XYZ file of C-alpha atoms in Angstrom:
770
model
C -29.225 84.753 -84.874
C -28.690 81.504 -82.627
C -31.498 79.627 -81.372
C -31.495 77.951 -78.124
C -33.528 74.709 -77.304
C -36.391 74.761 -75.045
C -35.501 73.464 -71.660
C -36.923 69.998 -70.666
C -39.948 70.143 -68.230
C -38.967 70.185 -64.726
C -40.059 67.092 -63.129
C -40.855 67.719 -59.375
C -40.099 64.881 -56.930
C -43.445 63.285 -55.543
C -43.997 64.127 -51.917
C -42.916 61.845 -49.243
C -45.621 59.370 -48.087
C -45.670 58.178 -44.426
C -48.012 55.490 -42.803
C -49.609 55.439 -39.432
C -51.667 52.855 -37.603
C -54.651 54.194 -35.645
C -56.409 52.974 -32.728
C -59.298 53.955 -30.910
C -61.662 54.470 -33.972
C -65.127 53.397 -33.264
C -67.046 54.535 -36.453
C -66.392 56.335 -39.799
C -66.965 59.744 -38.309
C -63.939 59.049 -36.039
C -61.898 58.279 -39.060
C -63.144 61.376 -40.910
C -62.519 63.624 -37.798
C -58.924 62.185 -37.791
C -58.528 62.863 -41.484
C -59.709 66.359 -41.320
C -57.543 67.309 -38.281
C -54.299 65.896 -39.830
C -55.157 67.407 -43.317
C -55.013 70.948 -41.547
C -51.277 70.370 -40.571
C -48.868 72.626 -42.260
C -46.753 70.631 -45.068
C -49.685 68.087 -45.532
C -50.484 67.762 -49.320
C -52.685 64.813 -49.068
C -54.142 62.655 -46.256
C -56.371 59.505 -46.152
C -57.939 57.529 -43.506
C -60.085 54.570 -43.762
C -62.081 53.449 -41.006
C -62.095 49.793 -41.924
C -58.346 49.462 -42.417
C -57.348 51.830 -39.468
C -54.384 53.034 -41.773
C -53.599 56.602 -41.996
C -51.754 57.733 -45.367
C -50.100 61.206 -45.074
C -48.273 62.984 -47.964
C -46.138 66.157 -47.786
C -43.175 67.172 -45.689
C -44.636 67.349 -42.368
C -43.200 65.820 -39.179
C -44.725 62.459 -37.995
C -44.486 63.618 -34.422
C -46.981 66.502 -35.444
C -49.136 63.914 -37.030
C -49.084 61.801 -33.844
C -49.759 64.713 -31.624
C -52.759 65.856 -33.493
C -54.127 62.351 -33.608
C -53.703 62.302 -29.845
C -55.279 65.847 -29.409
C -58.366 64.515 -31.124
C -58.552 61.689 -28.697
C -57.152 58.642 -30.417
C -53.797 56.921 -30.575
C -51.410 56.562 -33.386
C -48.220 54.695 -34.386
C -45.802 55.552 -37.199
C -45.154 52.719 -39.463
C -41.912 51.743 -41.199
C -42.078 51.490 -45.114
C -43.577 47.921 -45.735
C -44.791 47.526 -42.094
C -48.152 46.357 -41.344
C -50.728 48.139 -39.315
C -50.574 45.806 -36.301
C -51.933 48.294 -33.923
C -55.993 48.125 -34.763
C -57.477 49.282 -31.668
C -57.037 49.551 -27.926
C -58.752 46.510 -26.200
C -59.227 44.680 -29.199
C -58.270 41.133 -28.752
C -58.419 37.827 -30.113
C -57.797 34.068 -29.286
C -56.402 31.468 -31.469
C -58.213 28.634 -32.972
C -56.728 25.124 -33.089
C -55.228 25.539 -36.507
C -53.512 28.879 -35.384
C -55.806 31.291 -36.852
C -57.111 34.240 -34.960
C -60.822 35.153 -34.226
C -62.477 37.988 -32.546
C -63.787 38.136 -29.060
C -67.448 37.749 -28.612
C -69.671 40.753 -28.644
C -69.780 40.886 -24.784
C -66.296 40.355 -24.580
C -65.491 42.990 -26.994
C -67.585 45.674 -25.145
C -66.330 44.939 -21.793
C -62.646 45.307 -23.057
C -63.255 48.550 -24.757
C -62.563 51.286 -22.287
C -64.622 53.694 -24.199
C -67.719 51.343 -24.051
C -67.974 51.074 -20.259
C -69.563 54.396 -19.687
C -72.129 53.475 -22.493
C -72.704 50.091 -20.762
C -73.050 51.529 -17.428
C -75.371 54.144 -18.872
C -77.598 51.697 -20.294
C -78.114 49.864 -16.935
C -79.198 53.302 -15.520
C -81.488 53.991 -18.272
C -83.385 51.001 -17.505
C -85.763 52.532 -14.913
C -86.432 55.406 -17.153
C -87.118 52.942 -20.321
C -89.322 50.645 -18.431
C -91.351 52.746 -16.220
C -91.368 56.306 -18.056
C -91.257 55.179 -21.626
C -93.381 52.153 -21.605
C -95.624 52.476 -18.380
C -95.934 56.300 -18.599
C -94.920 56.794 -15.100
C -93.818 60.563 -13.844
C -91.395 60.221 -10.929
C -88.019 62.023 -10.040
C -86.515 58.704 -8.938
C -87.049 57.606 -12.369
C -85.436 60.583 -14.139
C -82.511 61.042 -11.873
C -80.806 57.631 -12.903
C -81.489 58.910 -16.450
C -79.597 62.077 -15.645
C -76.659 60.200 -14.240
C -76.653 58.069 -17.378
C -76.331 61.286 -19.605
C -73.428 62.564 -17.554
C -71.681 59.200 -17.650
C -72.202 58.303 -21.445
C -72.254 61.788 -22.647
C -69.088 62.924 -21.467
C -67.021 61.129 -24.337
C -69.309 62.187 -26.977
C -69.333 65.993 -25.663
C -65.335 65.811 -25.537
C -65.288 64.528 -29.018
C -67.544 67.196 -30.336
C -65.513 70.218 -28.615
C -62.419 68.714 -30.022
C -63.868 68.499 -33.439
C -65.174 72.139 -33.213
C -61.985 73.297 -31.600
C -59.301 71.714 -33.736
C -60.942 70.992 -36.989
C -63.395 73.795 -36.752
C -66.226 71.555 -37.875
C -69.509 70.148 -36.569
C -69.167 66.307 -36.312
C -71.555 63.695 -35.920
C -70.865 63.840 -31.847
C -71.811 67.626 -31.995
C -75.455 66.630 -33.474
C -75.807 64.159 -30.685
C -74.669 66.797 -28.186
C -77.012 69.527 -29.224
C -80.031 66.961 -29.369
C -79.051 65.964 -25.742
C -78.717 69.426 -24.455
C -81.979 70.540 -25.995
C -83.542 67.603 -24.437
C -82.384 68.578 -21.048
C -83.739 72.202 -21.745
C -87.242 70.934 -22.139
C -87.112 68.466 -19.200
C -86.787 65.354 -21.340
C -84.261 63.840 -19.225
C -84.945 60.379 -20.108
C -84.845 60.788 -23.670
C -81.442 62.727 -23.407
C -79.827 60.061 -21.758
C -81.275 57.771 -24.494
C -79.910 59.656 -27.180
C -76.346 59.652 -26.145
C -76.325 56.024 -24.583
C -77.790 54.530 -27.728
C -75.540 56.690 -29.866
C -72.356 55.391 -27.820
C -73.597 51.763 -28.018
C -74.210 52.095 -31.686
C -70.646 53.636 -32.309
C -69.207 50.564 -30.053
C -71.297 47.961 -32.413
C -69.851 49.709 -35.532
C -66.289 49.405 -34.125
C -67.113 45.725 -33.249
C -68.118 45.166 -36.980
C -65.057 46.612 -38.294
C -62.820 44.826 -35.937
C -64.389 41.439 -37.249
C -63.614 42.581 -40.799
C -60.044 43.566 -39.855
C -59.718 40.156 -38.336
C -60.010 38.538 -41.549
C -56.609 40.036 -42.358
C -55.236 39.891 -38.822
C -55.660 35.887 -39.289
C -53.670 35.549 -42.375
C -50.673 37.140 -40.386
C -51.000 34.359 -37.567
C -50.785 31.587 -40.450
C -46.883 31.647 -40.302
C -45.417 30.653 -37.205
C -43.362 33.319 -35.212
C -40.717 30.899 -34.497
C -38.506 28.773 -36.606
C -35.556 26.077 -35.826
C -32.513 27.450 -37.060
C -29.912 24.694 -38.265
C -26.110 25.799 -37.535
C -23.932 22.642 -38.171
C -25.193 20.106 -35.884
C -26.732 22.850 -33.528
C -30.545 23.253 -33.450
C -31.712 26.514 -32.135
C -35.313 28.029 -31.848
C -35.299 31.771 -32.838
C -37.780 34.513 -33.851
C -38.275 34.423 -37.369
C -37.439 38.353 -37.465
C -33.874 37.341 -36.550
C -33.527 35.159 -39.954
C -31.836 36.463 -43.015
C -31.411 35.102 -46.368
C -28.977 32.188 -46.444
C -29.928 30.714 -43.000
C -31.044 27.291 -43.012
C -34.053 26.178 -40.992
C -35.744 22.842 -40.003
C -39.410 22.177 -40.799
C -40.797 18.960 -39.293
C -43.729 17.060 -40.817
C -47.210 18.762 -40.195
C -45.723 21.783 -39.171
C -46.630 25.428 -40.992
C -43.284 26.814 -42.824
C -42.375 29.875 -41.272
C -40.338 31.383 -44.110
C -40.225 31.776 -47.693
C -37.152 29.479 -48.839
C -35.673 26.684 -51.034
C -35.856 23.280 -50.047
C -32.057 21.944 -49.582
C -32.870 18.535 -48.509
C -36.028 16.442 -48.069
C -39.119 15.909 -49.839
C -42.904 16.329 -48.942
C -46.157 17.444 -49.966
C -46.998 21.003 -49.275
C -50.573 22.421 -48.583
C -50.761 26.132 -49.773
C -54.518 26.527 -49.259
C -54.209 29.299 -46.525
C -52.579 31.173 -49.121
C -53.839 30.660 -52.403
C -56.957 28.511 -51.785
C -55.628 25.626 -53.513
C -57.318 22.612 -52.226
C -54.934 19.800 -53.276
C -51.289 19.674 -51.706
C -48.322 19.888 -54.242
C -45.351 17.760 -54.415
C -42.114 19.383 -53.480
C -38.581 18.347 -53.911
C -34.986 19.696 -53.243
C -34.682 23.102 -55.532
C -38.435 23.792 -55.197
C -39.610 26.952 -53.505
C -41.909 26.680 -50.544
C -43.927 29.798 -48.974
C -44.278 31.013 -45.438
C -47.738 30.025 -43.933
C -48.085 26.581 -46.125
C -48.342 23.396 -44.208
C -45.648 20.810 -44.527
C -46.826 17.447 -45.357
C -45.118 14.014 -44.088
C -41.460 14.881 -44.797
C -38.790 16.582 -42.633
C -37.378 19.435 -44.747
C -34.116 21.734 -44.483
C -35.229 25.117 -46.189
C -32.975 27.757 -47.078
C -34.296 31.166 -46.392
C -34.594 33.421 -49.230
C -36.417 36.446 -47.982
C -36.508 38.319 -44.481
C -39.631 37.901 -42.601
C -40.837 41.341 -43.808
C -40.805 40.475 -47.320
C -42.225 36.816 -47.543
C -45.188 36.383 -50.026
C -47.727 36.099 -47.213
C -46.350 39.574 -45.635
C -46.762 41.161 -49.103
C -50.164 39.809 -49.763
C -51.303 41.126 -46.442
C -49.793 44.580 -46.962
C -51.801 44.673 -50.339
C -54.886 43.773 -48.619
C -54.431 46.375 -46.041
C -53.636 49.074 -48.919
C -56.341 47.887 -51.004
C -58.888 48.550 -48.172
C -57.917 52.269 -48.144
C -58.544 52.558 -51.867
C -62.146 53.910 -51.934
C -64.737 53.293 -54.674
C -66.080 56.344 -56.443
C -69.378 56.240 -54.491
C -67.717 56.115 -51.468
C -65.716 59.088 -52.084
C -68.728 61.222 -53.180
C -70.416 60.015 -49.891
C -67.324 61.223 -47.796
C -67.503 64.895 -49.702
C -71.232 64.924 -49.243
C -70.582 63.998 -45.436
C -68.642 67.103 -45.078
C -71.039 69.654 -45.759
C -74.032 67.523 -44.786
C -73.678 68.043 -40.888
C -73.580 71.817 -41.111
C -76.632 71.710 -43.342
C -78.611 69.348 -40.964
C -77.958 71.963 -38.044
C -79.190 74.632 -40.287
C -82.125 72.810 -41.454
C -83.221 71.924 -37.584
C -82.903 75.596 -36.858
C -85.195 76.452 -39.659
C -87.464 73.663 -38.452
C -87.386 75.083 -34.763
C -88.100 78.742 -35.503
C -89.827 79.003 -39.191
C -93.114 77.354 -38.190
C -93.807 79.120 -34.688
C -92.669 82.460 -36.433
C -94.732 82.050 -39.868
C -97.606 79.866 -38.873
C -97.771 80.493 -35.087
C -97.126 76.800 -34.377
C -96.127 76.022 -30.816
C -92.420 76.060 -29.983
C -92.269 74.038 -26.940
C -94.276 70.906 -26.109
C -97.901 72.239 -25.289
C -98.590 69.101 -23.681
C -96.986 65.459 -23.172
C -98.752 64.088 -26.160
C -98.139 66.720 -28.371
C -94.465 68.012 -29.677
C -93.447 71.275 -30.502
C -91.201 72.380 -33.097
C -88.202 72.784 -30.789
C -88.681 69.061 -29.932
C -89.040 68.012 -33.481
C -85.933 69.874 -34.666
C -83.871 67.968 -32.029
C -85.356 64.791 -33.373
C -84.354 65.583 -37.004
C -80.689 66.131 -35.692
C -80.807 62.569 -34.229
C -82.447 61.023 -37.252
C -80.256 63.003 -39.753
C -76.963 61.546 -38.247
C -75.009 60.200 -41.453
C -73.569 57.180 -39.741
C -75.492 54.256 -41.489
C -74.854 56.230 -44.899
C -71.043 56.555 -44.332
C -70.510 53.044 -43.172
C -72.728 51.383 -45.805
C -70.132 51.212 -48.571
C -66.938 50.235 -46.682
C -68.589 47.511 -44.949
C -69.626 45.805 -48.141
C -66.414 46.505 -50.032
C -63.829 45.349 -47.490
C -65.626 42.359 -46.806
C -65.824 41.668 -50.448
C -62.001 42.148 -51.016
C -61.248 39.932 -47.924
C -63.479 37.033 -49.259
C -61.582 37.318 -52.621
C -58.326 37.314 -51.217
C -59.198 34.085 -49.117
C -60.393 32.494 -52.250
C -57.039 33.241 -54.062
C -57.757 36.601 -56.160
C -56.064 39.962 -54.712
C -57.712 43.122 -55.717
C -55.755 46.164 -55.158
C -58.720 48.150 -54.295
C -62.440 49.055 -53.895
C -62.435 50.929 -57.157
C -61.183 47.956 -59.236
C -63.831 45.871 -57.728
C -66.685 48.270 -58.731
C -65.075 48.497 -62.307
C -65.060 44.462 -62.417
C -68.786 44.403 -61.675
C -69.279 46.422 -64.849
C -66.881 44.139 -67.130
C -68.414 42.905 -70.262
C -65.660 41.644 -72.158
C -62.424 39.661 -70.789
C -59.206 39.612 -73.090
C -57.074 36.598 -72.388
C -53.360 36.220 -73.089
C -52.528 32.660 -74.423
C -48.939 31.326 -73.296
C -48.952 30.974 -69.449
C -52.624 32.231 -69.028
C -55.055 29.932 -70.784
C -52.128 27.206 -71.352
C -49.870 25.957 -68.701
C -46.765 27.911 -69.993
C -44.762 24.893 -70.104
C -44.071 21.976 -72.791
C -45.823 18.582 -72.256
C -45.565 15.504 -74.418
C -48.901 15.102 -75.935
C -48.135 12.262 -78.542
C -45.819 9.458 -79.387
C -45.731 7.758 -82.771
C -43.118 5.139 -83.745
C -42.799 4.000 -87.319
C -43.364 0.407 -85.862
C -46.688 1.594 -84.117
C -49.129 -1.440 -84.225
C -52.197 0.968 -83.771
C -54.349 1.674 -86.773
C -53.511 4.971 -88.559
C -56.883 6.477 -87.834
C -57.106 5.495 -84.062
C -54.960 8.247 -82.730
C -54.380 6.189 -79.607
C -50.571 6.640 -79.670
C -50.896 10.100 -80.798
C -52.811 12.254 -78.534
C -53.631 12.118 -75.460
C -50.661 10.526 -74.331
C -51.149 7.490 -72.116
C -54.494 6.159 -73.662
C -53.261 2.688 -74.753
C -49.772 3.072 -76.135
C -48.043 0.178 -77.899
C -44.550 -1.284 -76.984
C -42.944 0.203 -79.777
C -44.074 3.946 -78.872
C -42.753 3.244 -75.485
C -39.490 2.212 -76.756
C -39.182 5.291 -78.793
C -39.966 7.374 -75.818
C -37.418 5.593 -73.638
C -34.868 6.325 -76.154
C -35.541 9.807 -76.534
C -35.585 10.430 -72.768
C -32.165 8.510 -72.645
C -30.776 11.270 -75.139
C -32.550 14.166 -73.385
C -31.960 13.066 -69.674
C -29.368 15.881 -69.095
C -30.722 18.270 -71.023
C -31.820 21.678 -69.627
C -33.530 22.796 -72.778
C -37.749 22.859 -72.336
C -38.182 20.158 -74.858
C -35.514 17.630 -73.237
C -37.159 18.426 -69.810
C -40.445 17.586 -71.132
C -39.442 14.421 -72.646
C -37.408 12.950 -69.771
C -40.462 14.105 -67.401
C -42.875 12.431 -69.721
C -40.761 9.116 -69.975
C -40.407 9.192 -65.810
C -44.340 9.613 -65.695
C -44.987 6.951 -68.125
C -42.130 4.131 -67.868
C -40.358 2.675 -65.069
C -36.717 3.732 -64.376
C -35.206 0.222 -65.569
C -36.938 0.872 -69.080
C -34.793 4.051 -69.674
C -31.245 3.185 -70.882
C -28.201 5.246 -70.369
C -26.931 7.169 -73.061
C -23.344 8.688 -73.609
C -21.235 11.513 -75.306
C -24.245 13.869 -75.275
C -23.501 16.660 -78.170
C -25.948 19.457 -78.858
C -26.576 20.431 -82.623
C -27.076 24.261 -82.130
C -30.777 25.276 -82.892
C -31.537 21.791 -84.400
C -31.476 19.114 -81.756
C -29.258 16.775 -79.802
C -27.116 13.709 -80.334
C -25.723 10.814 -77.981
C -24.466 7.305 -78.127
C -26.459 4.475 -76.811
C -24.848 1.145 -76.725
C -22.336 2.442 -79.154
C -25.054 3.640 -81.735
C -25.566 7.212 -82.687
C -29.130 8.701 -81.734
C -30.391 11.930 -83.103
C -33.278 14.013 -81.796
C -34.065 16.811 -83.850
C -36.213 19.407 -85.527
C -38.586 18.552 -88.593
C -36.451 20.958 -90.582
C -33.109 19.277 -89.423
C -34.653 15.721 -90.653
C -35.938 17.263 -93.753
C -32.351 18.194 -94.811
C -30.563 15.277 -93.245
C -32.511 12.367 -92.422
C -35.110 10.716 -94.849
C -38.246 10.036 -93.065
C -41.616 8.686 -94.573
C -44.375 11.034 -96.151
C -47.046 10.389 -93.343
C -44.858 11.332 -90.506
C -43.843 14.408 -92.678
C -47.341 15.412 -93.265
C -48.124 15.085 -89.449
C -45.165 17.197 -88.375
C -46.393 20.039 -90.552
C -49.687 19.452 -89.253
C -48.524 19.793 -85.715
C -46.589 23.005 -86.544
C -49.447 24.611 -88.073
C -51.568 23.858 -84.931
C -49.218 25.272 -82.675
C -47.577 21.990 -81.594
C -43.876 20.862 -81.622
C -42.762 18.074 -83.757
C -39.597 16.474 -82.885
C -38.013 13.405 -84.747
C -35.901 10.535 -83.625
C -33.249 8.580 -85.726
C -30.711 5.786 -84.951
C -27.645 5.172 -87.371
C -29.467 7.037 -90.107
C -32.764 4.952 -89.608
C -35.819 7.102 -88.961
C -37.709 5.770 -85.844
C -40.620 8.008 -85.249
C -42.111 11.224 -83.711
C -42.689 12.875 -80.499
C -45.118 15.848 -80.288
C -45.130 18.460 -77.668
C -47.540 21.337 -76.866
C -48.203 23.858 -74.359
C -51.658 22.398 -73.108
C -54.507 24.474 -72.033
C -54.876 24.766 -67.899
C -57.267 22.286 -66.361
C -60.170 24.787 -66.012
C -59.663 27.159 -69.127
C -62.624 25.668 -70.848
C -64.892 25.628 -67.754
C -63.914 29.365 -66.881
C -64.687 30.513 -70.409
C -67.844 28.829 -70.465
C -68.737 30.303 -66.961
C -68.062 33.828 -68.211
C -70.300 33.272 -71.392
C -73.090 32.272 -69.075
C -72.833 35.560 -67.187
C -73.016 37.383 -70.346
C -69.116 38.437 -70.556
C -67.471 38.022 -73.807
C -63.913 35.969 -73.931
C -61.461 37.151 -76.562
C -58.069 35.769 -77.121
C -55.072 38.206 -77.718
C -51.946 36.081 -78.517
C -48.542 36.647 -80.215
C -48.735 33.435 -81.617
C -49.433 32.337 -85.309
C -52.917 32.434 -86.427
C -53.473 28.599 -86.617
C -51.871 28.051 -83.111
C -54.044 30.869 -81.597
C -57.304 29.192 -83.267
C -56.432 25.953 -82.287
C -56.099 26.852 -78.532
C -59.322 29.006 -78.647
C -61.349 26.095 -80.342
C -59.917 23.958 -77.397
C -61.304 26.293 -74.774
C -64.433 27.721 -76.447
C -63.361 31.294 -77.595
C -64.779 32.537 -80.851
C -63.079 35.804 -81.064
C -59.352 35.357 -81.583
C -56.754 38.149 -82.683
C -53.245 36.616 -83.307
C -49.712 37.810 -84.178
C -49.743 40.866 -81.870
C -46.979 42.466 -80.442
C -47.368 44.172 -77.021
C -48.044 47.489 -78.591
C -50.794 45.947 -80.773
C -52.352 43.988 -77.761
C -53.026 47.609 -76.300
C -54.665 48.595 -79.560
C -56.667 45.535 -79.292
C -57.663 46.518 -75.672
C -58.721 50.096 -76.929
C -60.818 48.749 -79.689
C -62.336 46.154 -77.415
C -63.273 49.033 -75.190
C -64.912 51.239 -77.843
C -67.176 47.811 -78.653
C -67.957 46.709 -74.913
C -67.242 49.556 -72.638
C -65.450 48.120 -69.752
C -63.004 45.306 -70.636
C -60.668 43.174 -68.330
C -57.235 41.569 -69.355
C -55.850 38.564 -68.105
C -51.974 38.011 -68.847
C -48.806 36.829 -66.700
C -45.850 38.037 -68.851
C -43.732 40.999 -69.416
C -45.228 41.336 -72.682
C -48.676 41.674 -71.229
C -47.941 44.355 -68.805
C -48.836 47.311 -71.247
C -52.289 45.713 -72.113
C -52.977 44.703 -68.414
C -52.215 48.630 -67.722
C -54.559 49.814 -70.608
C -57.419 47.758 -69.665
C -59.953 48.931 -67.525
C -59.169 45.970 -64.924
C -55.921 44.241 -65.542
C -55.689 40.774 -64.067
C -52.062 39.162 -63.588
C -51.986 35.307 -63.288
C -49.630 35.036 -60.500
C -49.481 31.187 -59.949
C -48.675 30.452 -56.133
C -47.744 34.160 -55.731
C -45.464 34.081 -58.632
C -45.562 35.331 -62.130
C -43.514 38.393 -63.405
C -43.274 41.649 -61.219
C -44.070 43.672 -64.350
C -47.470 41.915 -64.712
C -48.401 42.190 -60.998
C -47.419 45.654 -60.864
C -49.531 46.772 -64.089
C -52.449 44.671 -62.973
C -55.319 45.939 -60.744
C -55.806 42.073 -59.614
C -53.323 39.187 -59.044
C -54.786 35.416 -59.457
C -52.761 33.601 -56.691
C -53.119 30.338 -58.388
C -53.280 29.015 -61.904
C -57.200 28.366 -61.395
C -58.980 30.513 -64.024
C -62.324 29.560 -62.356
C -61.625 32.261 -59.796
C -62.104 34.836 -62.496
C -65.884 34.307 -63.048
C -66.253 33.657 -59.226
C -64.601 37.099 -58.649
C -66.637 38.860 -61.088
C -70.011 37.643 -59.409
C -68.638 38.448 -56.081
C -67.892 41.976 -57.362
C -71.484 42.215 -58.821
C -72.743 40.923 -55.547
C -70.978 43.480 -53.573
C -72.113 46.320 -55.737
C -75.687 45.134 -55.357
C -75.153 45.107 -51.693
C -73.626 48.743 -51.888
C -76.988 50.065 -53.581
C -79.121 48.242 -51.340
C -77.202 49.432 -48.196
C -77.161 53.211 -49.436
C -80.818 52.968 -50.372
C -81.983 51.516 -47.199
C -79.757 54.273 -45.306
C -81.292 57.072 -47.127
C -84.778 55.456 -47.277
C -85.014 54.872 -43.412
C -84.135 58.291 -42.606
C -86.527 59.823 -45.160
C -89.298 57.806 -43.347
C -88.541 58.686 -39.903
C -87.956 62.308 -41.134
C -91.353 62.350 -42.288
C -92.673 60.885 -39.083
C -90.701 63.628 -36.957
C -91.946 66.448 -39.000
C -95.515 65.121 -38.916
C -94.979 65.052 -34.928
C -95.296 61.272 -34.558
C -91.597 60.622 -33.732
C -89.810 60.880 -30.426
C -86.119 61.448 -29.680
C -85.603 57.751 -28.567
C -87.298 56.626 -31.760
C -84.945 58.569 -33.833
C -81.785 57.535 -32.192
C -82.919 53.973 -32.232
C -83.766 54.240 -36.107
C -80.264 55.586 -36.608
C -78.326 53.024 -34.604
C -80.295 50.268 -36.133
C -79.925 51.442 -39.563
C -76.192 51.668 -38.860
C -76.028 48.139 -37.526
C -78.157 46.632 -40.171
C -76.271 48.130 -43.004
C -72.847 47.117 -41.512
C -74.057 43.480 -40.744
C -75.701 43.324 -44.389
C -72.302 44.263 -45.739
C -70.362 41.906 -43.842
C -72.504 38.852 -45.182
C -70.147 39.069 -48.036
C -67.206 37.711 -45.932
C -69.055 34.298 -46.118
C -70.342 35.027 -49.622
C -70.317 31.468 -51.779
C -70.647 31.017 -55.362
C -74.236 30.061 -56.224
C -74.389 26.255 -57.116
C -76.252 25.430 -60.372
C -79.677 24.081 -60.135
C -79.732 20.262 -60.385
C -80.920 19.013 -63.905
């Protein structure tokens, strides 16, 4: 009987994803209301809206118009974003001015409140409440002329709150935070507490606006990056110069960048030399030299040279644009505790209403306690239930986590570490071991001449002056050897040749390097050329072992170099051996300092390398790593990560190459070394974090920042829960008033937000002086 092979599993296409920018959000409850409303639309398979980023992401076959109509029906505004477009619409009325260096800064608190249309009723209500607060609550006066302004304040400030509560009930079929405040205010009216009813809605509205202001300041940290690159550029068309918007430039256009100006587009220098300051992008404090053929990035500052730059990317795909887009997306990635709080908040509000009903009804029914206030000094259980509704408002709890996480993510990005989401930040705080790749991660990833030894060297054999490090007192014979080698390698594109030529240019003057002719490559063995009619050969130790006699000491040195991961190249002229030049991939300047800092933090560094054991151990010894695993293929690096996870728990992996991508993806936290926003795409995509420059000291700094962020989150959550528990006990004991309850809620919300935003200015603790 014929058999048939089973059909392959059907792979369903992923649902389409659309992004929207939402404006008009003033609190985390607003964002939750929009998310719930959009989630109810037909065709929506997934929906997420983070208050701090104001970016709505919708998955599923749904008409974008339907999404925008639902957002508008809930009382907010929305804008559909094109793929890759930034969420530029962050709130009606939000504005900014510019610092002298071109960066944006937010309005003052008063300016923000005056420009927010939704805040004006609350500000007017606060003015109307002043007589009631002063004469009724503080002095204890009772008069109609005191209560009427409070009633007017309730109407003015309470209208937006009531509208939001009604929309949530009608569209989302849920009781939101505004519904809690509406019930409390109406209840206060019923018992004749007009001043307190006005205070409930006015203080609540002001608290929402303050929450929105704090979020706007956090968003502005990203918005300031968008203003780093100038919006216009000088386009060169032959002899013509024309100022054009950067959006109109395409790859291949040539622009002029004058000294001191910010570079408007990513590109390659076609004419001119300069120094470029990239501190706004990567945090690198020292300017770097840039010459024709070098790449420059939008947002960096040109030094003292005029440049002609050929545009390589459109304005929507510059390194700066990609960085800002990744930061926006990272803000929407919630940490596990925040996802739990969001789920908890959905059932929390109805539970609070049920509890308030029980508090109002059960004591009078079961214990005969007073339902209404029996006298002005004694609170009945109906009044206590209203105060419970107010104090149980979850605003402070909901905002406690994102305020801290977003501030930490923004701080990390400004220092040069791009983190793709809050979940990775939380995991980084728990890291107990960090695995490093070798080449391009702990080392520079490029060959450098580290030793020159001529057979005629006058230095003592044991001095090491002419061997390593280079330039600490070489003799004339060694200088001549390097000049000879540079003449032969001057036109070479091989990494060894480029390193030798660069070392000669750094160490010698141009007239010391002679001209060579008739260059010929010896495939896999070296290169030969003619110098003043004499044949000069630079080759590998193996080639010299086979063809060129050389003394035993140099032969032993070359073997020792190879054992330690260095590359020896030997030089001869007309059959006479002249000496050895040694090259190596040297450690990054701060690798040892970064490793030492990790150890001090209780984090174990591990080296995972595909190089030979001796080479890996030599590098590990130089940077201070004890645990070394060498001769690893990419799959074996993954296995090593799994073993480290079993031993240490949470493990981070740091790498830069395509071969590191599997291990980066396997680690709990993958960290790609991007080097001025470069590195391999595979490494960046597999990693959870990207080091925007090659300074590995950013790694221990970011771990400390992550730990500080998680400590702040725990303190915020504890404070938000604790303050509510304290006031709940006071209210049930009859010692708390409505206005005290709403003041406690607003105060807790503002305090946890400000405490979380401290991380925007977090700096690494300095070691105590010895």
